[in-house]
Coordinates of C-alpha atoms and ligand atoms in Angstrom, one line a residue:
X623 CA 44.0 -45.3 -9.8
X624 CA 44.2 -42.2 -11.8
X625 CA 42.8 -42.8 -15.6
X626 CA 45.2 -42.4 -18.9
X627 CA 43.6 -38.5 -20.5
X628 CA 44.0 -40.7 -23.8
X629 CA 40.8 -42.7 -22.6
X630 CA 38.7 -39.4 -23.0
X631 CA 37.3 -37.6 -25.5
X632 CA 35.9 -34.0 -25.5
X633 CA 33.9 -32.7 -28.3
X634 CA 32.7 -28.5 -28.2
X635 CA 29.9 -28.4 -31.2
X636 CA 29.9 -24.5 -31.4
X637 CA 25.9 -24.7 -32.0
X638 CA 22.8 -25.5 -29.1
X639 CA 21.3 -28.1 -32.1
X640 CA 24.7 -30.2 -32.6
X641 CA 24.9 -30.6 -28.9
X642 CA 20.9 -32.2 -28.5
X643 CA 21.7 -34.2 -31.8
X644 CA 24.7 -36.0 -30.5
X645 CA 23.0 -36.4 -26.6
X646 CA 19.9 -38.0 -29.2
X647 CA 22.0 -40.3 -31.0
X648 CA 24.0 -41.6 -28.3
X649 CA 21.6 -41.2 -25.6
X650 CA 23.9 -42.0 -22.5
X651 CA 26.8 -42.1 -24.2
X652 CA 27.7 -38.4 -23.8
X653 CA 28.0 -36.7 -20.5
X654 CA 27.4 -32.8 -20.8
X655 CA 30.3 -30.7 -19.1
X656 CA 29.8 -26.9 -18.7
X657 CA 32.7 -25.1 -16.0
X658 CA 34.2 -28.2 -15.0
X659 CA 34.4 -27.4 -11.3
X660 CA 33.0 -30.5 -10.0
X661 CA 33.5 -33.0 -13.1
X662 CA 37.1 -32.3 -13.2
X663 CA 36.8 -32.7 -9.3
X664 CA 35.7 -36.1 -10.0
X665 CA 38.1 -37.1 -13.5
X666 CA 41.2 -36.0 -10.6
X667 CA 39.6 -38.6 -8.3
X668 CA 39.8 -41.4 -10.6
X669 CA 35.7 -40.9 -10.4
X670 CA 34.5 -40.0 -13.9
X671 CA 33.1 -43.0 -15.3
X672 CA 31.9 -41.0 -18.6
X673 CA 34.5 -41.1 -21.2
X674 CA 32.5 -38.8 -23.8
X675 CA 32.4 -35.2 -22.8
X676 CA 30.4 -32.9 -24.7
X677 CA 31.1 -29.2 -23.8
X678 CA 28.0 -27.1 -23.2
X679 CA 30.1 -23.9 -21.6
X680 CA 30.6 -21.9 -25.0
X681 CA 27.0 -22.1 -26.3
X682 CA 25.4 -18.9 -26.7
X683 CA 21.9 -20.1 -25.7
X684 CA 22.9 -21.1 -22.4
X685 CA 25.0 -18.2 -21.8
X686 CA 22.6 -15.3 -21.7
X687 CA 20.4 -13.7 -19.2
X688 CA 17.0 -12.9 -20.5
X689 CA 14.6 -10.6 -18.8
X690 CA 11.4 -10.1 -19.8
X691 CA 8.3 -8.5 -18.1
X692 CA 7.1 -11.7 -16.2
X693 CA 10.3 -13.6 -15.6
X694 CA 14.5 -13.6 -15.6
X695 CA 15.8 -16.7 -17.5
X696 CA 19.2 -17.6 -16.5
X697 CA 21.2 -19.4 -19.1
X698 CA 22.3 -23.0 -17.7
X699 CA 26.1 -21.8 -18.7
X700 CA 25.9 -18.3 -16.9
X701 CA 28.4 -18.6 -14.3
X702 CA 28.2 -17.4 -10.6
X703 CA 30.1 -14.4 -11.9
X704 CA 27.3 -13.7 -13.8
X705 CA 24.8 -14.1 -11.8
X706 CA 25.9 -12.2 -9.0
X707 CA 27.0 -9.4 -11.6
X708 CA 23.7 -8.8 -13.2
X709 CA 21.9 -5.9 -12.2
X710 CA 18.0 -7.4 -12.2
X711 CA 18.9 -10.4 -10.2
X712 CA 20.9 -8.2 -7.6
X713 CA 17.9 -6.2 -7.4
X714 CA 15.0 -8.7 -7.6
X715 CA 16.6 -11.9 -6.7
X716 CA 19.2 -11.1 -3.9
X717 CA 18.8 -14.6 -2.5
X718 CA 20.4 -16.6 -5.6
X719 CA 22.6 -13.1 -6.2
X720 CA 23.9 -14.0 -2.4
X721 CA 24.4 -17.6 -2.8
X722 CA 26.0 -16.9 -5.9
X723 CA 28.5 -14.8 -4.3
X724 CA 29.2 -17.3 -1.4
X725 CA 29.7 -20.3 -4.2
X726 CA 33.0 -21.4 -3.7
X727 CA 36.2 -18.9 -4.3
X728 CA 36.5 -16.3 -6.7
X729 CA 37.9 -18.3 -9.8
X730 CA 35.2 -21.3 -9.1
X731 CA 32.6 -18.3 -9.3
X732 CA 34.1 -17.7 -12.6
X733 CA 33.7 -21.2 -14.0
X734 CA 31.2 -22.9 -12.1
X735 CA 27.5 -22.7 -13.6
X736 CA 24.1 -22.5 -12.5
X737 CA 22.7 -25.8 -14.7
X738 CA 26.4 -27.8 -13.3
X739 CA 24.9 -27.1 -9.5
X740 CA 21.3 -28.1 -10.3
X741 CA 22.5 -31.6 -12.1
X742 CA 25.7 -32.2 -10.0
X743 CA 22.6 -32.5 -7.4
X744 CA 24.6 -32.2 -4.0
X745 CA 22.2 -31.9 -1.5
X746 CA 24.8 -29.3 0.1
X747 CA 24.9 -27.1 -2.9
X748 CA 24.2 -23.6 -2.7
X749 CA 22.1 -22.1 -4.9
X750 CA 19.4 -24.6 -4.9
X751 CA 17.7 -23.4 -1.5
X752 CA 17.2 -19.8 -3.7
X753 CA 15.6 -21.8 -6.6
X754 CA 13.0 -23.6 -4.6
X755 CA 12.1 -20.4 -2.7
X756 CA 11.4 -18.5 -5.9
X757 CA 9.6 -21.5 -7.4
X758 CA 11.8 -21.4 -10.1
X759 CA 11.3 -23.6 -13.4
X760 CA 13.6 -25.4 -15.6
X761 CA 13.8 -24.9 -19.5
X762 CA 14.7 -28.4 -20.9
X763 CA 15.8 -29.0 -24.5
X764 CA 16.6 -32.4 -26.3
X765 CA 16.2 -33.3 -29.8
X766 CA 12.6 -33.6 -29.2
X767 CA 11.9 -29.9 -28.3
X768 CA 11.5 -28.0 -25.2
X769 CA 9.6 -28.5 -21.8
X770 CA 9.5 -26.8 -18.9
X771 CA 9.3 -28.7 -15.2
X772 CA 9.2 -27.3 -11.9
X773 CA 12.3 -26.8 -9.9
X774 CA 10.5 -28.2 -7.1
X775 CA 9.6 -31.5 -8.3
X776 CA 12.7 -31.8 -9.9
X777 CA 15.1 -33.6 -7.9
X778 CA 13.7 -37.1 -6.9
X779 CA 16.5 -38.7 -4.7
X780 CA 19.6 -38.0 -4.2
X781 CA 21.3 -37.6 -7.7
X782 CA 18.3 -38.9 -8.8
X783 CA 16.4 -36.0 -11.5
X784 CA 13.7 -35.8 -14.1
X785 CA 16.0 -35.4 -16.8
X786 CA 16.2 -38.0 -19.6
X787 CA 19.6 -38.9 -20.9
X788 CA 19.4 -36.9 -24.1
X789 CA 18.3 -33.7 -22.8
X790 CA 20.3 -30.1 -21.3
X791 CA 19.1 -27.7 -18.9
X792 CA 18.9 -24.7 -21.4
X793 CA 17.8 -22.2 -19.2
X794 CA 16.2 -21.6 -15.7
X795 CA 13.4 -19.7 -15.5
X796 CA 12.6 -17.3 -12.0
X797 CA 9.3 -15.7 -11.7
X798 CA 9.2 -11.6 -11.0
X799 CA 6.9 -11.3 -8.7
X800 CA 8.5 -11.1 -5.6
X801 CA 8.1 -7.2 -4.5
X802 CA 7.0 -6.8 -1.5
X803 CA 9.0 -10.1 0.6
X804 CA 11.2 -9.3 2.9
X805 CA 14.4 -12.2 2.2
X806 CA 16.6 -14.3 4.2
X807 CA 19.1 -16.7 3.3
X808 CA 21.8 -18.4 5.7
X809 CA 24.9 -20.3 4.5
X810 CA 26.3 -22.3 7.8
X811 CA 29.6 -24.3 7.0
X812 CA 33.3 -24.2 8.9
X813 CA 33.7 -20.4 7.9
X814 CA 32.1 -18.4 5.4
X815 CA 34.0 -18.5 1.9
X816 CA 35.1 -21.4 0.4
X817 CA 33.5 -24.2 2.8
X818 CA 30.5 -26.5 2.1
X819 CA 27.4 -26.0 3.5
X820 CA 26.5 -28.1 7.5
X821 CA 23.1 -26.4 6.5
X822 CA 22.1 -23.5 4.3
X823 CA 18.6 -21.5 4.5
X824 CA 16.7 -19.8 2.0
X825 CA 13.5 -17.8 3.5
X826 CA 11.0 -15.7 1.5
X827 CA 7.7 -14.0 3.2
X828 CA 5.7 -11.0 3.6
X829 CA 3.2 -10.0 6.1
X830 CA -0.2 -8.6 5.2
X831 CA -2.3 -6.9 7.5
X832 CA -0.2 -8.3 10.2
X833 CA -0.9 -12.0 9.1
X834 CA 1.7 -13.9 7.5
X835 CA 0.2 -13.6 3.4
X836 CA 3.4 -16.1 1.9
X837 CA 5.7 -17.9 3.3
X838 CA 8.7 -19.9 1.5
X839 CA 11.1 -22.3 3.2
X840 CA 13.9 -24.1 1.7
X841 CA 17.0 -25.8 3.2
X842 CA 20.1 -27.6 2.3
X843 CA 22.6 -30.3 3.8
X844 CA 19.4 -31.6 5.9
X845 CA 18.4 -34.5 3.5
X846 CA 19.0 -36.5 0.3
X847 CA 18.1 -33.1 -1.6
X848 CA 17.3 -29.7 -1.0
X849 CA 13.5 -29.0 -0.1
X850 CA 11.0 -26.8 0.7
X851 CA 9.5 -27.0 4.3
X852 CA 5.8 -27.7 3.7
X853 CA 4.6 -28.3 7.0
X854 CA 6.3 -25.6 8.5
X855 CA 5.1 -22.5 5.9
X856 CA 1.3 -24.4 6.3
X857 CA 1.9 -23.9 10.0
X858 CA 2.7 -20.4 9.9
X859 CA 0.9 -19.1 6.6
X860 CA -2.3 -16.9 7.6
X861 CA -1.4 -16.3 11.2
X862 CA 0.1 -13.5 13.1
X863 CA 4.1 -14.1 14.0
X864 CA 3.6 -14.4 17.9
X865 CA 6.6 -15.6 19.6
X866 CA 4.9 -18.6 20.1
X867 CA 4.1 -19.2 16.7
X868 CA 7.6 -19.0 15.9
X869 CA 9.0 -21.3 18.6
X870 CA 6.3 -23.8 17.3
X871 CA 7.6 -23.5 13.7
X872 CA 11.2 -24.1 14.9
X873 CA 9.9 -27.5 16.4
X874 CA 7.9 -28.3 12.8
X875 CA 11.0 -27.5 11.2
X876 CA 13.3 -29.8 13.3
X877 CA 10.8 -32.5 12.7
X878 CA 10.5 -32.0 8.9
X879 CA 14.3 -32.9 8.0
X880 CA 16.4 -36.3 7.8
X881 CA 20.1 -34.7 8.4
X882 CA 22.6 -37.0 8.6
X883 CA 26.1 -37.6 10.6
X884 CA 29.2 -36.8 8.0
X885 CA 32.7 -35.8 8.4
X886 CA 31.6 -32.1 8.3
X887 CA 28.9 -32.3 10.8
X888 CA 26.3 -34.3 13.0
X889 CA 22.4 -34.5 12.4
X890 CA 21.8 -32.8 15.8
X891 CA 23.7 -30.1 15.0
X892 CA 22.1 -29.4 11.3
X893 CA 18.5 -29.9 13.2
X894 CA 19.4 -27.4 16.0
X895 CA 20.8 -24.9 13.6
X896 CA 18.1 -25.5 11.2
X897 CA 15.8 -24.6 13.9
X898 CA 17.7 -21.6 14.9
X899 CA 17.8 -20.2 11.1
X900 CA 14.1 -20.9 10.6
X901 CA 13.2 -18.8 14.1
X902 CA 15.5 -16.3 12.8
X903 CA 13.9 -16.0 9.6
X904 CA 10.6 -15.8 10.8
X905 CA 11.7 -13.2 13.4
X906 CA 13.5 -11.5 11.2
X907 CA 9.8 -11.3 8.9
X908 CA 8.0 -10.1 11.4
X909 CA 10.7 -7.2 12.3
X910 CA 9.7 -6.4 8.2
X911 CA 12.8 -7.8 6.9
X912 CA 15.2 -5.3 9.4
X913 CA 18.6 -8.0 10.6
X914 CA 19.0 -5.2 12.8
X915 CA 16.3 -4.8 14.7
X916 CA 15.9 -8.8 14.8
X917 CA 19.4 -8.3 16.3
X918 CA 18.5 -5.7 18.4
X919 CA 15.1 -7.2 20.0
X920 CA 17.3 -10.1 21.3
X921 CA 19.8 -7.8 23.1
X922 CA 19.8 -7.3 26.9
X923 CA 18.3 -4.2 28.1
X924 CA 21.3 -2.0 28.8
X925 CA 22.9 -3.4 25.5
X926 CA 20.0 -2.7 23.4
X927 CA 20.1 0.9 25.0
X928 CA 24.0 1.0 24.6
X929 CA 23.2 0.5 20.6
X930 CA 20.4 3.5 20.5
X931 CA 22.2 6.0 22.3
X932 CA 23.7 7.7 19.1
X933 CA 20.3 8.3 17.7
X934 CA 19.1 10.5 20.6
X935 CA 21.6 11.5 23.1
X936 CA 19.0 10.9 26.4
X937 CA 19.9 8.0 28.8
X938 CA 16.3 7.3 30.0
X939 CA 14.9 7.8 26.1
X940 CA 17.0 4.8 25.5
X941 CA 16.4 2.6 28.4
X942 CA 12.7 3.2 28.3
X943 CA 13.0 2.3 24.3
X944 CA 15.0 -0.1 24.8
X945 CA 12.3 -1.6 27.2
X946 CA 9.6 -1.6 24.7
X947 CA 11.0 -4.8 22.9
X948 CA 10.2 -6.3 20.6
X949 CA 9.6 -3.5 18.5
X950 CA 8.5 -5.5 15.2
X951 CA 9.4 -3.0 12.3
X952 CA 10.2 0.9 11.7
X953 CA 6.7 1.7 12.3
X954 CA 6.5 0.3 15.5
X955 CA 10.1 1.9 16.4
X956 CA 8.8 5.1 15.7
X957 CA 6.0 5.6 17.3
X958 CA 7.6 3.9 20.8
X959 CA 10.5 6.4 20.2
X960 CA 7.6 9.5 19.4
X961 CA 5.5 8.8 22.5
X962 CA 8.8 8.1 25.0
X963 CA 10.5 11.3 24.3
X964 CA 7.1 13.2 24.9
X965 CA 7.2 11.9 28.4
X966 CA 10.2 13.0 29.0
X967 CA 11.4 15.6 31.6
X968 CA 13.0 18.9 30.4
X969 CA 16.7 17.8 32.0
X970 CA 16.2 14.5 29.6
X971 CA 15.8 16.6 26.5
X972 CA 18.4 18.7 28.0
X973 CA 20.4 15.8 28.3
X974 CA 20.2 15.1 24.2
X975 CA 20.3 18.1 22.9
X976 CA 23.9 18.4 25.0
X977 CA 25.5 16.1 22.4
X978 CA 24.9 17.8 19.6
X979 CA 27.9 19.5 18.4
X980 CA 26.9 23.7 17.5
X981 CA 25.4 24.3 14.2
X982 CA 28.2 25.0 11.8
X983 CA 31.1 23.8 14.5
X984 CA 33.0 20.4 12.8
X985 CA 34.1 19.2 16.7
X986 CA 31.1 17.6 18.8
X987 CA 31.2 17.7 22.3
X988 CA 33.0 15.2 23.8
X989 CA 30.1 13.6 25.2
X990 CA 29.0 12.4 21.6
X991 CA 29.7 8.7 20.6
X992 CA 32.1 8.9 17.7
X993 CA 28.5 7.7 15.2
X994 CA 26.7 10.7 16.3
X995 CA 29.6 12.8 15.4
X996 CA 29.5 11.4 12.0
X997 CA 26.1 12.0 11.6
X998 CA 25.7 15.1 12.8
X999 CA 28.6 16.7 10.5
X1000 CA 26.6 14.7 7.6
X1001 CA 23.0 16.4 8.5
X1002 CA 24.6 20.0 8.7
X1003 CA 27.1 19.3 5.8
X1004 CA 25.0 22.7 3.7
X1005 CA 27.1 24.9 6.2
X1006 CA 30.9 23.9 5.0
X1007 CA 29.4 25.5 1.7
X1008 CA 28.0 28.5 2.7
X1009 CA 29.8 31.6 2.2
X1010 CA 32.5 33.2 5.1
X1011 CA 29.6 36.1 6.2
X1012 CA 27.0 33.4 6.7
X1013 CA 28.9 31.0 8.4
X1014 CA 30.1 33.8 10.9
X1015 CA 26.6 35.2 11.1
X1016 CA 26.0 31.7 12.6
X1017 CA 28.8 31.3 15.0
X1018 CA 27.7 34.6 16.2
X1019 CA 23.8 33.9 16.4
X1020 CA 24.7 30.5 18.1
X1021 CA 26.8 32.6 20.5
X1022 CA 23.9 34.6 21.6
X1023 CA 20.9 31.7 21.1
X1024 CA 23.4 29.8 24.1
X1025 CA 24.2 33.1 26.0
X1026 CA 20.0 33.7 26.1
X1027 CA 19.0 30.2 26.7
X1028 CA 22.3 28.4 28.4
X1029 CA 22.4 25.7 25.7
X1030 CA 23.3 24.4 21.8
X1031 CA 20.6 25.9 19.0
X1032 CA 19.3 22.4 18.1
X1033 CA 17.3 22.0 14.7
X1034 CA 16.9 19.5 12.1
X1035 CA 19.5 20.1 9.9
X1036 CA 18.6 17.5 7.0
X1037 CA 18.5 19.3 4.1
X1038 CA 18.6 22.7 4.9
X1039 CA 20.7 25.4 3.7
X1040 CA 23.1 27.8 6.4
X1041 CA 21.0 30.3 5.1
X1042 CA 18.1 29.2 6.1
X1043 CA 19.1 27.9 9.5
X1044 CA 20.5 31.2 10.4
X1045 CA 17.3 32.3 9.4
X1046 CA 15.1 29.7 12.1
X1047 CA 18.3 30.7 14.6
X1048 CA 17.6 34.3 14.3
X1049 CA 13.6 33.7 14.3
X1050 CA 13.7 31.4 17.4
X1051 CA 15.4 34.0 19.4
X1052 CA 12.2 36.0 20.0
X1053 CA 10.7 32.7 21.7
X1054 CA 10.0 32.9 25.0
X1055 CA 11.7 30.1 27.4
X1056 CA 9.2 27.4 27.0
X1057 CA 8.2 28.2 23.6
X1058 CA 11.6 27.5 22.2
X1059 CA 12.1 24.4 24.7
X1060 CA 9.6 22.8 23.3
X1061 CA 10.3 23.7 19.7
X1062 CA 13.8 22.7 20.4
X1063 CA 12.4 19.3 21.9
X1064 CA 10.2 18.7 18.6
X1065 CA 13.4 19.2 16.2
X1066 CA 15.5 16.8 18.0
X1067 CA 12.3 14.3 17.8
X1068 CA 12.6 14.8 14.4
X1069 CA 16.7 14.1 14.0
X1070 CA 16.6 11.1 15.9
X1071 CA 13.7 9.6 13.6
X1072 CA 16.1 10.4 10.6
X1073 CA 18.3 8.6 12.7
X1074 CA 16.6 5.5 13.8
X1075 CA 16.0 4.9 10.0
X1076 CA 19.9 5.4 8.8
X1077 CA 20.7 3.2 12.0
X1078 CA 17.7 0.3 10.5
X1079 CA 19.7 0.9 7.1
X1080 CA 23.1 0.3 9.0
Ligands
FAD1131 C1 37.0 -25.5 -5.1 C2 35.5 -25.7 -5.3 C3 34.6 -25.0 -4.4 C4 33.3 -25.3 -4.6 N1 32.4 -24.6 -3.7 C5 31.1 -24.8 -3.8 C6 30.2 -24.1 -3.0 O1 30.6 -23.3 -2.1 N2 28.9 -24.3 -3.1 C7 28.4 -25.1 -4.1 O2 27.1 -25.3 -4.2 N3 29.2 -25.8 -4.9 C8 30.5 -25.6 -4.8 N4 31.4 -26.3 -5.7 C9 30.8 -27.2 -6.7 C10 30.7 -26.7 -8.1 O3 31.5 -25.6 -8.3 C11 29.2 -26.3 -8.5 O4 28.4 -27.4 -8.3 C12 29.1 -25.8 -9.9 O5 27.9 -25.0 -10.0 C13 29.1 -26.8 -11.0 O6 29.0 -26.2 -12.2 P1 29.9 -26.7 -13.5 O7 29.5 -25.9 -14.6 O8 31.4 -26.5 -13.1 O9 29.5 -28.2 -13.6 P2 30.2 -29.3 -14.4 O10 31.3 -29.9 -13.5 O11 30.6 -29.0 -15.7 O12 29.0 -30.4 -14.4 C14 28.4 -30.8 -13.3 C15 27.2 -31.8 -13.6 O13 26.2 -31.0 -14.3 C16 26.0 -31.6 -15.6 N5 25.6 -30.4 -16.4 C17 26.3 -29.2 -16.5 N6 25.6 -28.4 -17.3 C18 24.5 -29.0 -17.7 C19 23.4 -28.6 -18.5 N7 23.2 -27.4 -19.0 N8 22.4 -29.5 -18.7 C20 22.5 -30.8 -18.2 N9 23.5 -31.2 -17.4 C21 24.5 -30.3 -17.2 C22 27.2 -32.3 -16.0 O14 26.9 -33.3 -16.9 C23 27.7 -32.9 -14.6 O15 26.9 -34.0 -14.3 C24 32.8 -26.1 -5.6 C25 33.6 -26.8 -6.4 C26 35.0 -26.6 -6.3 C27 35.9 -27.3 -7.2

C-alpha cells in the first residue's frame, strides 16, 4: 500500500556539520538520501520504512573531486555524470570511468551517486567491482570525526556494512598507482544500457618479466556482495600466463563464487560466464592489454588472416602470421610479422606492394580492401598539399619508376613531405633490379608495422 507523502519529512542542512549533528542526535532516526535513484525506487514501492530524510546531495564536501599527488578522492555526492566526466579518472581510472558510464540511463547517471551505490549495497551494483580492484578506501565522517576503512572489508553481508548509524560516506578515496596495468572490466546483463548486472567483472594486472607481478579480481551478481577473487589472483600471481594456467584459473574462479538462481538469471549461468570473463581477462593480460589481439588469437586461421590482410597486401604473409597464434602482445606481433615477410618470395612482395594505390594518386587499386585505402590516402596525405609542379613531378616520376621496373613506387609515406618522396623516387631510379626490390620490400615492411599498430589501436 502506497504511504501518505504527509508521513515524511525531508530536511537539506546546507552545511557537512548540521548533517553529522542531526545523524548524532538521532542516531537511527535519520536516513541519509543523496540522488534518490534507488530510495525513491523504494518510497514508490511502499518500501521505505525511514520516515526522516536528511538530504546529503547539495553539500559541497561531498560534491568535489579532489586530486592530489598520491590519490583521487571522489566526493560521496559526485554523481556518475561526474565521474565519468572528469579528466584524471578517465585517464587513470577507466574501470570506475566505464562502469560509471554503463550505470543506468543518462538522467540516472545524472542523479545517481557514488556513496548511494556503495550503501544501497546491491550485490549487482556496478561500480563496486572497480572499487575493490583499485583497493579503494572510504572517508567516513560522524560527529565524532573522520576514519578511513578499506573498501574491501567493507561490506560484511548482504546489506550488511561497517558504518554506524550516525556516520556518511564523505568521500572515497582511490590510490594513483596504477600505471603500468593493462584493465578489464565486463558488464553482462539482458543488453548493455539500462539492465542490471547477471555478472559484472572488474580485472587489473600487469606482467613483469613475463610473470604475472599483480593481479586484481573482482566480481558482481555472483554472491551476497561484491568481492575480490583471492584464490584465483594467489593462483595466478608470480607465474607465466600459459594457457593452462588460465584454464586452471577459470576453474578456481568458478569454484570461488556462491551465484544464485533469480528472475534475471541462473547460478550456472553466472559461474560459466564468470569463468569465461575471468579467462578473458587473463588472456586479454597476457596479450598486454590488446581486446584485439585477444580477439584475434581466438579466430580461425583463414579468419584471423581475413582480418590482417589490409596491413600488408600478401596472401601467404597473412596465413603464415596468422599461423603463428597466439601472438601475446605488439612485440611478439612484430617480430613474427618482421621474420615472415623476410621469407617471403619476390611474387609475395610483389603481391603487396600491388595494393598500394601510386604515390600521390587518391584511387587505390581495386584490389585494396576499402581499410587499406583509408590508410594509404592517410600515410601520403603531405602530397594533397604540395604545390601543382611537385605533384606532377611525381605523377611523372611514378610513370617512369613503373615503366623501368613494371610496378607501383612503394615507400613509407608516414611523415614525409612530396618533396621529399619525389626526391627518394628520383634517387631509387638509379637502383639496379634487385637493389630496389629489396629496398622496396624493406619500406613496405616498414608500412605494414605502422599498420599492425593502428590496427592493435583499432
Ligand atoms: C532506472 C534506474 C537504473 C539503475 N541502473 C543501475 C545500474 O545500471 N547499475 C547500478 O549499479 N545501479 C543502478 N541503479 C541504482 C542506483 O541508481 C544506484 O545505486 C545509485 O548509485 C544510488 O545513488 P543515489 O545517490 O541515488 O542513492 P540514494 O537513493 O539517495 O541512497 C541509496 C542509499 O545510500 C545511502 N546513502 C547515500 N549517500 C550516502 C552517504 N554519503 N553516506 C551514507 N549513506 C548514503 C542512503 O541512505 C540509501 O540507503 C539504477 C536505479 C534506477 C532507478
Amino acid at each position: 500500500m502506497r504511504s501518505n507523502p504527509i508521513d515524511y519529512e525531508l530536511v537539506a542542512p546546507s552545511s557537512l556539520s548540521a548533517v553529522v549533528s542531526l545523524l548524532a542526535q538521532q542516531p537511527g532516526e535519520w536516513l541519509p538520501i543523496a540522488g534518490g535513484t534507488d530510495l525513491m525506487v523504494q518510497y514508490a514501492a511502499g518500501k521505505l520504512s525511514a520516515r526522516k530524510l536528511v538530504s546529503v546531495w547539495n553539500l559541497p564536501e561531498l560534491r568535489r573531486i579532489d586530486v592530489s599527488d598520491a590519490e583521487v578522492a571522489i566526493g560521496a555526492a559526485c554523481t556518475y555524470t561526474d565521474i565519468r566526466e572528469h579528466e584524471v579518472v578517465a585517464q587513470e581510472l577507466p574501470l570506475l570511468a566505464a562502469a560509471a558510464s554503463w550505470t543506468g540511463g543518462i538522467a540516472n547517471q545524472n542523479r545517481g551517486t557514488l556513496g548511494g551505490n556503495i550503501v544501497n549495497a546491491s550485490p549487482a551494483a556496478d561500480s563496486l567491482p572497480a572499487l575493490l580492484v583499485y583497493e579503494a578506501e572510504l572517508i567516513l565522517v560522524s560527529s565524532r570525526g573522520e576514519r578511513r576503512v578499506r573498501y574491501t572489508d567493507f561490506h560484511i553481508g548482504y546489506k550488511e556494512m561497517l558504518l554506524a548509524r550516525d556516520e556518511l560516506i564523505r568521500a572515497i578515496s582511490l590510490p594513483r598507482r596504477v600505471s603500468g596495468y593493462v584493465s578489464y572490466s565486463r558488464k553482462v546483463g539482458a543488453r548493455n544500457a539500462q539492465a542490471i548486472s547477471k555478472v559484472c567483472v572488474a580485472g587489473l594486472g600487469r606482467i613483469v618479466d613475463g610473470r604475472v607481478s599483480d593481479v586484481r579480481i573482482a566480481a558482481g551478481s555472483v554472491a551476497p556482495i561484491p568481492f575480490r577473487l583471492r584464490e584465483t589472483e594467489s593462483l595466478v600471481k608470480g607465474n607465466p600466463l600459459t594457457a593452462d594456467l588460465v584454464q586452471a584459473a577459470r576453474k578456481v574462479a568458478i569454484s570461488e563464487v556462491r551465484p544464485i538462481d533469480d528472475i534475471r538469471s541462473t547460478a550456472a549461468y553466472r559461474s560459466a560466464v564468470l569463468g569465461n570473463l575471468v579467462a578473458e581477462f587473463l588472456q586479454n593480460l597476457s596479450s598486454g592489454g590488446s581486446e584485439v589481439l585477444t580477439r584475434w588469437n581466438s579466430l580461425s586461421v583463414e579468419e584471423a588472416a581475413e582480418q590482417i590482410l589490409h596491413c600488408c597486401g600478401s596472401s601467404t604473409w597473412a596465413r603464415r602470421l596468422a599461423a603463428r597464434r597466439p601472438l601475446n602482445n605488439e612485440a611478439a606481433l612484430l617480430a613474427a610479422s618482421d621474420e615472415i615477410w623476410h621469407g617471403l618470395e619476390p611474387a609475395d612482395w610483389l603481391e603487396a606492394f600491388s595494393k598500394h594505390p601510386r604515390i600521390g594518386e587518391r584511387k587505390a587499386p581495386s584490389a585494396a580492401s576499402s581499410q587499406s585505402a583509408s590508410w594509404s590516402a592517410q600515410e601520403q596525405k603531405s602530397v594533397g598539399a604540395a604545390s601543382d609542379s611537385v605533384q606532377q613531378e611525381l605523377a611523372d616520376a611514378n610513370r617512369e619508376y613503373e615503366h623501368r621496373f613494371g610496378r607501383v613506387f612503394i615507400v613509407c609515406a608516414t611523415g614525409k613531405p612530396a618533396e621529399e618522396m619525389l626526391e627518394i623516387l628520383q634517387r631509387r631510379m638509379q637502383n639496379d633490379e634487385s637493389t630496389e626490390l629489396h629496398t622496396a620490400a624493406e619500406e613496405q615492411r616498414k608500412i605494414t608495422n605502422l599498420r599492425l599498430k593502428k590496427w592493435l589501436n583499432s
